[in-house]
Short mmCIF file of C-alpha atoms and ligand atoms in Angstrom, two decimals:
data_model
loop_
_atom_site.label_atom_id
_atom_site.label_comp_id
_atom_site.label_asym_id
_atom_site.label_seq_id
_atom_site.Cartn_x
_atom_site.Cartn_y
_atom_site.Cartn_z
CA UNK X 11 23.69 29.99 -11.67
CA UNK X 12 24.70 31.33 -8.09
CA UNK X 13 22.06 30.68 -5.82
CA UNK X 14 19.48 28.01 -5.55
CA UNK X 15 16.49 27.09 -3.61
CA UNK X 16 15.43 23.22 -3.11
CA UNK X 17 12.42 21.99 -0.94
CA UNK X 18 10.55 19.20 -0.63
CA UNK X 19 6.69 18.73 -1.28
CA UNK X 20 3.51 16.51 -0.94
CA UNK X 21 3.97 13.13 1.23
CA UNK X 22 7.45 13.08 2.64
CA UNK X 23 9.30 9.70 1.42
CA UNK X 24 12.13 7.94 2.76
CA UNK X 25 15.74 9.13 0.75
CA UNK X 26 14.60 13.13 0.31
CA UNK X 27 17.16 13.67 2.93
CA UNK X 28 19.85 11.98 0.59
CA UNK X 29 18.56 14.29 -2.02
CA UNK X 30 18.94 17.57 -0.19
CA UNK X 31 21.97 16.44 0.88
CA UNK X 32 23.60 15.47 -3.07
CA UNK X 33 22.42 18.91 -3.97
CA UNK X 34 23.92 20.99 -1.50
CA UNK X 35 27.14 19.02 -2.01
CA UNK X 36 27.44 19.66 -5.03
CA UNK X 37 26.36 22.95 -4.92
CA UNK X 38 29.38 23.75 -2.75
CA UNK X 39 31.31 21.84 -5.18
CA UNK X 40 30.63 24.15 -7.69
CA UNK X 41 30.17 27.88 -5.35
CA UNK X 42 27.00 27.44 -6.25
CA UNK X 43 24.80 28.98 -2.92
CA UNK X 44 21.49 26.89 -1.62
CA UNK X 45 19.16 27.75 0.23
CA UNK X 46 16.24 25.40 1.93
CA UNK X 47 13.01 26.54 1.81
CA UNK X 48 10.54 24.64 4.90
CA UNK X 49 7.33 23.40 4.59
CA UNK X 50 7.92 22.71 0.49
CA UNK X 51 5.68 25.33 -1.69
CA UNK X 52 3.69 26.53 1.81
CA UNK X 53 7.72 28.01 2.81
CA UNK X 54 7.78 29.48 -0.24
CA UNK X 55 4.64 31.56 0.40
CA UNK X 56 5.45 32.32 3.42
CA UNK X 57 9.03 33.20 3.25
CA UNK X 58 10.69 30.72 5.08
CA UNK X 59 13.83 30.13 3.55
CA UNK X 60 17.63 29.22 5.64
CA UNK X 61 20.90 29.07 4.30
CA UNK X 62 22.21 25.18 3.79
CA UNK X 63 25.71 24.15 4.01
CA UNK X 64 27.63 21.75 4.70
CA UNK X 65 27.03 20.96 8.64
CA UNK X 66 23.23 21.00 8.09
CA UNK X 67 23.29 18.40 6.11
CA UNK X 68 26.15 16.23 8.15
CA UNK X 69 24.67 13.23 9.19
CA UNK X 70 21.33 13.03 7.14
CA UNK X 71 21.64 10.37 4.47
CA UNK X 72 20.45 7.92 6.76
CA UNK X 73 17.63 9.75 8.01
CA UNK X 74 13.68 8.89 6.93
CA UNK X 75 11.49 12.19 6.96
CA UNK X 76 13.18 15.08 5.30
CA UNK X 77 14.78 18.18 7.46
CA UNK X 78 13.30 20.57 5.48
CA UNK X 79 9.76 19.28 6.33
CA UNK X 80 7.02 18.80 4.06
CA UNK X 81 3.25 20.43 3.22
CA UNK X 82 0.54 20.18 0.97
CA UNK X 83 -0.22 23.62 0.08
CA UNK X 84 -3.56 24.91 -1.19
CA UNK X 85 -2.44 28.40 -1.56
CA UNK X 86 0.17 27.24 -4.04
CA UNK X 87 -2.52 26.64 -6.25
CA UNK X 88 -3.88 30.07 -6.54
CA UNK X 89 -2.25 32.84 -8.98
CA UNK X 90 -1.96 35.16 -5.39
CA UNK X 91 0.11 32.30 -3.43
CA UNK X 92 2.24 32.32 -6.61
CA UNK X 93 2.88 35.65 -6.76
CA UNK X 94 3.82 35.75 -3.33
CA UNK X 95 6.55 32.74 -3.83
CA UNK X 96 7.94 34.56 -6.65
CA UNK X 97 8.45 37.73 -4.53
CA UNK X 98 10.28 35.99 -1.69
CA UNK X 99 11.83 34.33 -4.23
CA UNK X 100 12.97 37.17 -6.54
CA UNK X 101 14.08 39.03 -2.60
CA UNK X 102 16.39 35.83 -1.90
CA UNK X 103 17.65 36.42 -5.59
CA UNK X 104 17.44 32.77 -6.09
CA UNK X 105 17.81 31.71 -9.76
CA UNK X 106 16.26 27.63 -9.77
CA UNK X 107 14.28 25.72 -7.55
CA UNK X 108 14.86 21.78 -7.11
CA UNK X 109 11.69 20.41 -5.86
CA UNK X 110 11.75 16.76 -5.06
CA UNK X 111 7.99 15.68 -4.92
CA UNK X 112 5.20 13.45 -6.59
CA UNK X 113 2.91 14.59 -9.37
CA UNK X 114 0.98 17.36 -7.32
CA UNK X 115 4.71 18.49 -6.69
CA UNK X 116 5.63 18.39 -10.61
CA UNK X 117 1.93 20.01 -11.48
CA UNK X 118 2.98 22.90 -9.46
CA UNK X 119 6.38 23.40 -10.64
CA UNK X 120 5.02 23.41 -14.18
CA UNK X 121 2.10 26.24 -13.55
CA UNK X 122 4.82 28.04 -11.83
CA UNK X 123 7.39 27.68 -15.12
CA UNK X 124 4.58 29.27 -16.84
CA UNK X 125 3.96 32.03 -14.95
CA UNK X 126 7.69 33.40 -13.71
CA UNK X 127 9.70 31.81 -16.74
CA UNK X 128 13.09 33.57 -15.56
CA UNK X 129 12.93 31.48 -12.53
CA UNK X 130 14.22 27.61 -13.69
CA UNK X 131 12.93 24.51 -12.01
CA UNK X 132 14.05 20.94 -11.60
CA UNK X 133 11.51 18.55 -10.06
CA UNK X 134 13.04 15.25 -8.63
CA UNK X 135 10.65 12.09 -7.92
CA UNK X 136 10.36 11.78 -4.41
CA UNK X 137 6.86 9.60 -3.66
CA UNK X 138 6.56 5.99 -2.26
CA UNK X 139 3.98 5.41 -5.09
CA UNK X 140 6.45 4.99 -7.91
CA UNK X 141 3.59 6.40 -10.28
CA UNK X 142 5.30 9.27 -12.08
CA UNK X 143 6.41 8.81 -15.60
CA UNK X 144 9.84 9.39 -16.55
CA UNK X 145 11.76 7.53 -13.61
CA UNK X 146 11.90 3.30 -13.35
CA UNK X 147 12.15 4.21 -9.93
CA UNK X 148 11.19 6.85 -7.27
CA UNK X 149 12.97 7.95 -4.50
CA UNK X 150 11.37 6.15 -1.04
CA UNK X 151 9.71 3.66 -3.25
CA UNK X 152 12.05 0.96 -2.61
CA UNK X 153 12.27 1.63 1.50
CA UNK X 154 8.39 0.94 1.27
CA UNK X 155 8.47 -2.20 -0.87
CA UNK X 156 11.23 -3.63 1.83
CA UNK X 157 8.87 -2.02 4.72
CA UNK X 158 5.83 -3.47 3.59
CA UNK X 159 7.27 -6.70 2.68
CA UNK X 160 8.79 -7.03 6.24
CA UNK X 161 5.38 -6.31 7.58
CA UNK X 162 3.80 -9.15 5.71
CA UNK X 163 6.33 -11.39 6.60
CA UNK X 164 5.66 -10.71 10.75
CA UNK X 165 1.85 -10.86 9.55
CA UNK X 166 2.27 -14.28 8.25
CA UNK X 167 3.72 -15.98 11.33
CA UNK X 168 0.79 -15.21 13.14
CA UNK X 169 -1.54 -15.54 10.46
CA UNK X 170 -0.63 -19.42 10.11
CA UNK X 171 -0.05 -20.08 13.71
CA UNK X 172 -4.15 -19.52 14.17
CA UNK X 173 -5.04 -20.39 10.21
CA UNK X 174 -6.39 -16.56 9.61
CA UNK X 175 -7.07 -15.00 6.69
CA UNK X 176 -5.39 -11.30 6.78
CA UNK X 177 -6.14 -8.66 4.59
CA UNK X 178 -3.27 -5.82 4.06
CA UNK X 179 -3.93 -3.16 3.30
CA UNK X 180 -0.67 -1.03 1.85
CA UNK X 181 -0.24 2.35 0.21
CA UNK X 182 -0.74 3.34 -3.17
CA UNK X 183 -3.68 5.56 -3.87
CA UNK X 184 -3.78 5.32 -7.39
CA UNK X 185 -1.05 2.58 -8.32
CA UNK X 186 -0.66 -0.47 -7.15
CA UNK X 187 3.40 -1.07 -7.30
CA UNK X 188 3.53 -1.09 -3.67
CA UNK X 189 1.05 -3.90 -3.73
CA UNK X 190 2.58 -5.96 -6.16
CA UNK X 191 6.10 -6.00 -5.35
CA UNK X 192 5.68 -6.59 -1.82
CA UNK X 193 2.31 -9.10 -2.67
CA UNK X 194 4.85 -10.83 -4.71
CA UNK X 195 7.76 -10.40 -1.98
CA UNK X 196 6.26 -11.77 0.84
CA UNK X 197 4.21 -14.51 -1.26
CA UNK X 198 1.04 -13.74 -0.69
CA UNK X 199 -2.04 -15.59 -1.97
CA UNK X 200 -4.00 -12.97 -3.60
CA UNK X 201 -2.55 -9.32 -4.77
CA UNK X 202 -5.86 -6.39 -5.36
CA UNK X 203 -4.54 -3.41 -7.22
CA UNK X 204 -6.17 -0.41 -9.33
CA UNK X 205 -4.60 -1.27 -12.81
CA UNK X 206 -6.34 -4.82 -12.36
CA UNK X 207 -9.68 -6.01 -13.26
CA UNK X 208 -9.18 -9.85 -13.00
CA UNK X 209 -7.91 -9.97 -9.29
CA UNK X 210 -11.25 -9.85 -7.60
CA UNK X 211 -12.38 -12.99 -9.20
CA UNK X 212 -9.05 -14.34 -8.78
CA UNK X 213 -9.46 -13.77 -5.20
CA UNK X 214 -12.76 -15.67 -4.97
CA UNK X 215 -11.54 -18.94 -7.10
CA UNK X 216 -8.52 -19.37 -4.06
CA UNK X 217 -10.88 -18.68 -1.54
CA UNK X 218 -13.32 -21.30 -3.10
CA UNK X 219 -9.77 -23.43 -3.10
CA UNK X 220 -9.63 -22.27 0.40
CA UNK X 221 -12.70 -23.06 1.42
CA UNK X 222 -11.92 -26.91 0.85
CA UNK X 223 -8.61 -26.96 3.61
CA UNK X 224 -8.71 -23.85 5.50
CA UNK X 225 -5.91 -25.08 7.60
CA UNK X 226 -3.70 -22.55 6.20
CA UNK X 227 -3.11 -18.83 6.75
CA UNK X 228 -3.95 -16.93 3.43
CA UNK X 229 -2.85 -13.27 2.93
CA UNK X 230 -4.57 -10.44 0.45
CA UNK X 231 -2.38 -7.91 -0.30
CA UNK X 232 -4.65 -4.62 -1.34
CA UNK X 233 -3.61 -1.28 -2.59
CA UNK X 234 -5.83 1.59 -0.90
CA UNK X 235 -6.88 2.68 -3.72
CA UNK X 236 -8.71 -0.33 -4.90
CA UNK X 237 -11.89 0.13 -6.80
CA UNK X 238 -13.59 -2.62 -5.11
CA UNK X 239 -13.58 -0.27 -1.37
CA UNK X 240 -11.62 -0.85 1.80
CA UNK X 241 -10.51 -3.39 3.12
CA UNK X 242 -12.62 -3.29 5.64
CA UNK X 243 -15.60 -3.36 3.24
CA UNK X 244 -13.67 -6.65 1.40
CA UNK X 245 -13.44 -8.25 4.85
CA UNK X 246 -17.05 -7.75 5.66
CA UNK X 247 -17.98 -8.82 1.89
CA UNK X 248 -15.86 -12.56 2.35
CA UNK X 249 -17.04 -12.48 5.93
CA UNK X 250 -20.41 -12.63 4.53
CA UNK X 251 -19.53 -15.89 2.27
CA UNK X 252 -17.18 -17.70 4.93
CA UNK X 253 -19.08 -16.76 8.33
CA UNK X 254 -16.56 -19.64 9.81
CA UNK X 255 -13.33 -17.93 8.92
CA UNK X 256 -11.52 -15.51 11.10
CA UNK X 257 -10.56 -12.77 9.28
CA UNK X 258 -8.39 -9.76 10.35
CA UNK X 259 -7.49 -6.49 8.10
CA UNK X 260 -4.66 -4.60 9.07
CA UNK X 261 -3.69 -1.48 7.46
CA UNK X 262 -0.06 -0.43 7.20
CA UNK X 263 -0.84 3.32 6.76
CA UNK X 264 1.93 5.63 7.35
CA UNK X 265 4.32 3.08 8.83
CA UNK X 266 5.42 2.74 5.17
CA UNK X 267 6.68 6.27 4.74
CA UNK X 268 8.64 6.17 7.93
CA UNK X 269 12.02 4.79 8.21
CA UNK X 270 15.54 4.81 6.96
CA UNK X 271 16.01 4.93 3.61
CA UNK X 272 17.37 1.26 1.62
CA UNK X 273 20.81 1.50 0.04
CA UNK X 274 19.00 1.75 -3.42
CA UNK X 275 16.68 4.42 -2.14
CA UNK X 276 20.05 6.43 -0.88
CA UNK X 277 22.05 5.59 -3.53
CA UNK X 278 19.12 6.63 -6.31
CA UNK X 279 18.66 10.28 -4.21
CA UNK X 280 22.01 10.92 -4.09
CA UNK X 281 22.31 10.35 -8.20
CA UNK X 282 19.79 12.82 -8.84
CA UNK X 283 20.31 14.92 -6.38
CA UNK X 284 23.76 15.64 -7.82
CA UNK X 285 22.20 15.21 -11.89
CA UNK X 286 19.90 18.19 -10.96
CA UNK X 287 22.80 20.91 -10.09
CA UNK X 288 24.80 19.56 -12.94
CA UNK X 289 21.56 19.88 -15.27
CA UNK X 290 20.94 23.46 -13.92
CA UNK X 291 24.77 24.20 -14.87
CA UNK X 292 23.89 22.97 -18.57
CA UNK X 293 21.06 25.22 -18.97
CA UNK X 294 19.32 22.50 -18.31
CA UNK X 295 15.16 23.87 -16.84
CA UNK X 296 11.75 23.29 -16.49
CA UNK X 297 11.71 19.07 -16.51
CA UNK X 298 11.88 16.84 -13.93
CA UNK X 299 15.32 14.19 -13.48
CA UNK X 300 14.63 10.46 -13.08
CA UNK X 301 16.38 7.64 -14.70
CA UNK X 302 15.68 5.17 -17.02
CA UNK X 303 17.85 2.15 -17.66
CA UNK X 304 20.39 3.17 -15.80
CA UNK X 305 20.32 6.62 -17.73
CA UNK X 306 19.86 9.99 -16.03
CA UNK X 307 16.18 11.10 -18.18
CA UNK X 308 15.14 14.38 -18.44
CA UNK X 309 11.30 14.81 -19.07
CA UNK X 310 9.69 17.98 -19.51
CA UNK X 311 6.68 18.91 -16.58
CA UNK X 312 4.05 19.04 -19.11
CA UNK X 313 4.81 15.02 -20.25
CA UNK X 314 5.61 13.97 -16.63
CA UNK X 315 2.33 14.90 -15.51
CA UNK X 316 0.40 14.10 -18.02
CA UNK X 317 1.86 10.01 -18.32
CA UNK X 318 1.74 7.43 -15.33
CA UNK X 319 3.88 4.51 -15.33
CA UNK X 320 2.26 1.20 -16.84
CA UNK X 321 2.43 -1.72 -14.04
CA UNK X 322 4.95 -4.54 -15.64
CA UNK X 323 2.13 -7.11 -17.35
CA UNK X 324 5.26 -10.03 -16.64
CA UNK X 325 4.61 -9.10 -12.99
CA UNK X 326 0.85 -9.90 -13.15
CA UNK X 327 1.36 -12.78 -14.78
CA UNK X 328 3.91 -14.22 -12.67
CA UNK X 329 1.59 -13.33 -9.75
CA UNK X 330 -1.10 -15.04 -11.33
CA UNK X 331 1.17 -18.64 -11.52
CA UNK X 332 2.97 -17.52 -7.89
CA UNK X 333 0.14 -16.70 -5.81
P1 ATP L 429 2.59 12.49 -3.11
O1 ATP L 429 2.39 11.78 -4.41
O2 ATP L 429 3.63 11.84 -2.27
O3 ATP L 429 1.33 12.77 -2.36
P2 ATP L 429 2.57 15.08 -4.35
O4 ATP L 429 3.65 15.99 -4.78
O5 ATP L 429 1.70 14.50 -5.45
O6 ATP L 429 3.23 13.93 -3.46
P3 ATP L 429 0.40 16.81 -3.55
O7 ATP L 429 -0.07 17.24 -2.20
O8 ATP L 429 -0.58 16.23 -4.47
O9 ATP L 429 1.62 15.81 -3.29
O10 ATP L 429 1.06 18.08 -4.27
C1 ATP L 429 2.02 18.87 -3.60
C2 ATP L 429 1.69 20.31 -3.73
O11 ATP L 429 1.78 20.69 -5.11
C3 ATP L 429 0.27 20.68 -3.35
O12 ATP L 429 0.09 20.77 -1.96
C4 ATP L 429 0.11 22.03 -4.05
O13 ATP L 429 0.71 23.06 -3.31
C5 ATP L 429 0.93 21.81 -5.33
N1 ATP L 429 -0.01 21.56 -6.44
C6 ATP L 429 -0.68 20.43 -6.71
N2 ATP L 429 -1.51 20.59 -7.77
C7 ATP L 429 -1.36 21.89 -8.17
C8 ATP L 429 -1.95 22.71 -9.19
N3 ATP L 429 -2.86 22.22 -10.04
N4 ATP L 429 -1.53 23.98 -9.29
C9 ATP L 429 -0.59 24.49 -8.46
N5 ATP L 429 -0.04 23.78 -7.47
C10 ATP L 429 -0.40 22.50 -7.32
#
């Protein structure tokens, strides 16, 4: 192993800086060369690849975004885009990639592995979502929890100085994690996510609860990618049943990818960043590096992608008594 490349793909998430910055560490630990590629698997289509060392990535841990920027490349997913990355790839005589991404990320990676096997790959979790399997935890998901969370919280104070009802609307197109940690974080009354059927009429049995002293602020926590729509469509839907109430939707959007990355979100990158160069030293190819009770986990492509984590049933019903 002399020289490898490492990028980062798909929505950018607080702690890939940390990442980049544990692998070219120990990279130059080990004379092991890295290069970054920009613009994740777009950069490698096109070419652009720079030398890291040290001084590039002085100063970075701290950092939200990732230096190396980020893209979501539809050429990547035709054989011809391939090809291409493999030739600027084979001219930069770079041995592994380390691409720290979600599931679209990992999918890639694993069409790749099939087509140019000499070429290893290591896929690291970097997503807010925490929905890929074989990591508790992904990198940037914690920094949006705390984000979110702190968001409610400033949501609240005004919420209960007028007695509004506020629907938030967080990340989390598929999963709800976001949503529940931070619903259950900030206390709110009523949590909406994907993975559950029962919170809709949950949310109408408060409101009817509600609807007897609505002296009190009352927040709904909803993952965007909540079967029952928007939340602007919810809002219009319970403005429809409580004409009276005033009720405001605010949508956190991209606020919760922004930011510098929590101690455990650092601290996390910086593990795997490092477990990725020592796993390409092994022999080590093809999977992607998470951990699981406290372990470092190695799970082939083919199983990451195909499994999604399970939400914690304890959490729902905990939220179910809490909320
Ligand atoms: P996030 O979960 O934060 O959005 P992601 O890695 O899932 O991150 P995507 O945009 O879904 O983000 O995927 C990143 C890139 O992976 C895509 O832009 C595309 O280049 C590549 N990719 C996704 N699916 C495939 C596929 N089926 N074949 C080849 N490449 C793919």
């Amino acid at each position: 192993m002399k020289r490898v490349a490492v990028l980062t793909s798909g929505g950018d998430s607080p702690g890939m800086n940390a990442a980049i910055r544990a692998v070219v560490k120990t990279a130059y630990f080990y004379q092991i060369e890295v290069f970054g590629v920009l613009r994740g698997y777009e950069g490698l289509i096109q070419g652009t690849f720079e030398p890291l060392n040290l001084e590039r990535v002085h100063n970075i841990i701290h950092r939200g975004g990732t230096i190396l920027k980020s893209a979501r490349s539809e050429r990547f997913k035709t054989e011809e885009g391939r090809k291409q990355a493999y030739e600027h790839l084979l001219k930069h005589n770079i041995d592994a990639v380390i691409a720290v991404g979600g599931d679209g990320t990992y999918t890639g990676a694993k069409v790749f592995c099939e087509e140019f096997p000499e070429i290893a790959w290591i896929g690291l979790p970097g997503t807010i979502d925490n929905d890929l399997y074989g990591t508790d935890f992904t990198i940037g998901y914690d920094t949006a929890i705390n984000t979110a969370m702190e968001a409610i919280d400033r949501i609240r104070d005004t919420a209960d100085a007028l007695n509004r009802l506020f629907i938030v609307e967080v990340m989390g197109r598929d999963a709800g994690f976001i949503a529940l940690r931070s619903g259950i974080a900030s206390g709110a009354e009523a949590v909406l996510i994907p993975e559950s059927k029962a919170d809709l009429p949950r949310l109408l049995r408060r409101l009817e609860q509600r609807a007897k002293n609505p002296e009190h602020a009352f927040i709904v926590v909803v993952a965007e990618g909540d079967e029952i729509g928007s939340s602007l469509a919810l809002k219009q839907k319970l403005q429809y049943k409580y004409p009276r109430w005033d009720i405001r939707v605010v949508v956190l959007g991209h606020l919760q990818r922004g930011g510098a990355p929590t101690c455990a979100d650092r601290v996390l990158a910086s593990e795997l960043g490092f477990a990725a160069v020592e796993a390409l030293r092994k022999g080590i190819k093809n999977v992607a590096i998470g951990k699981v009770h406290k372990e470092i986990h190695y799970t082939p492509f083919e199983q990451a992608i195909k499994h999604h984590n399970d939400i914690n049933p304890n959490l729902l019903r905990l939220l179910e008594i809490l909320a």
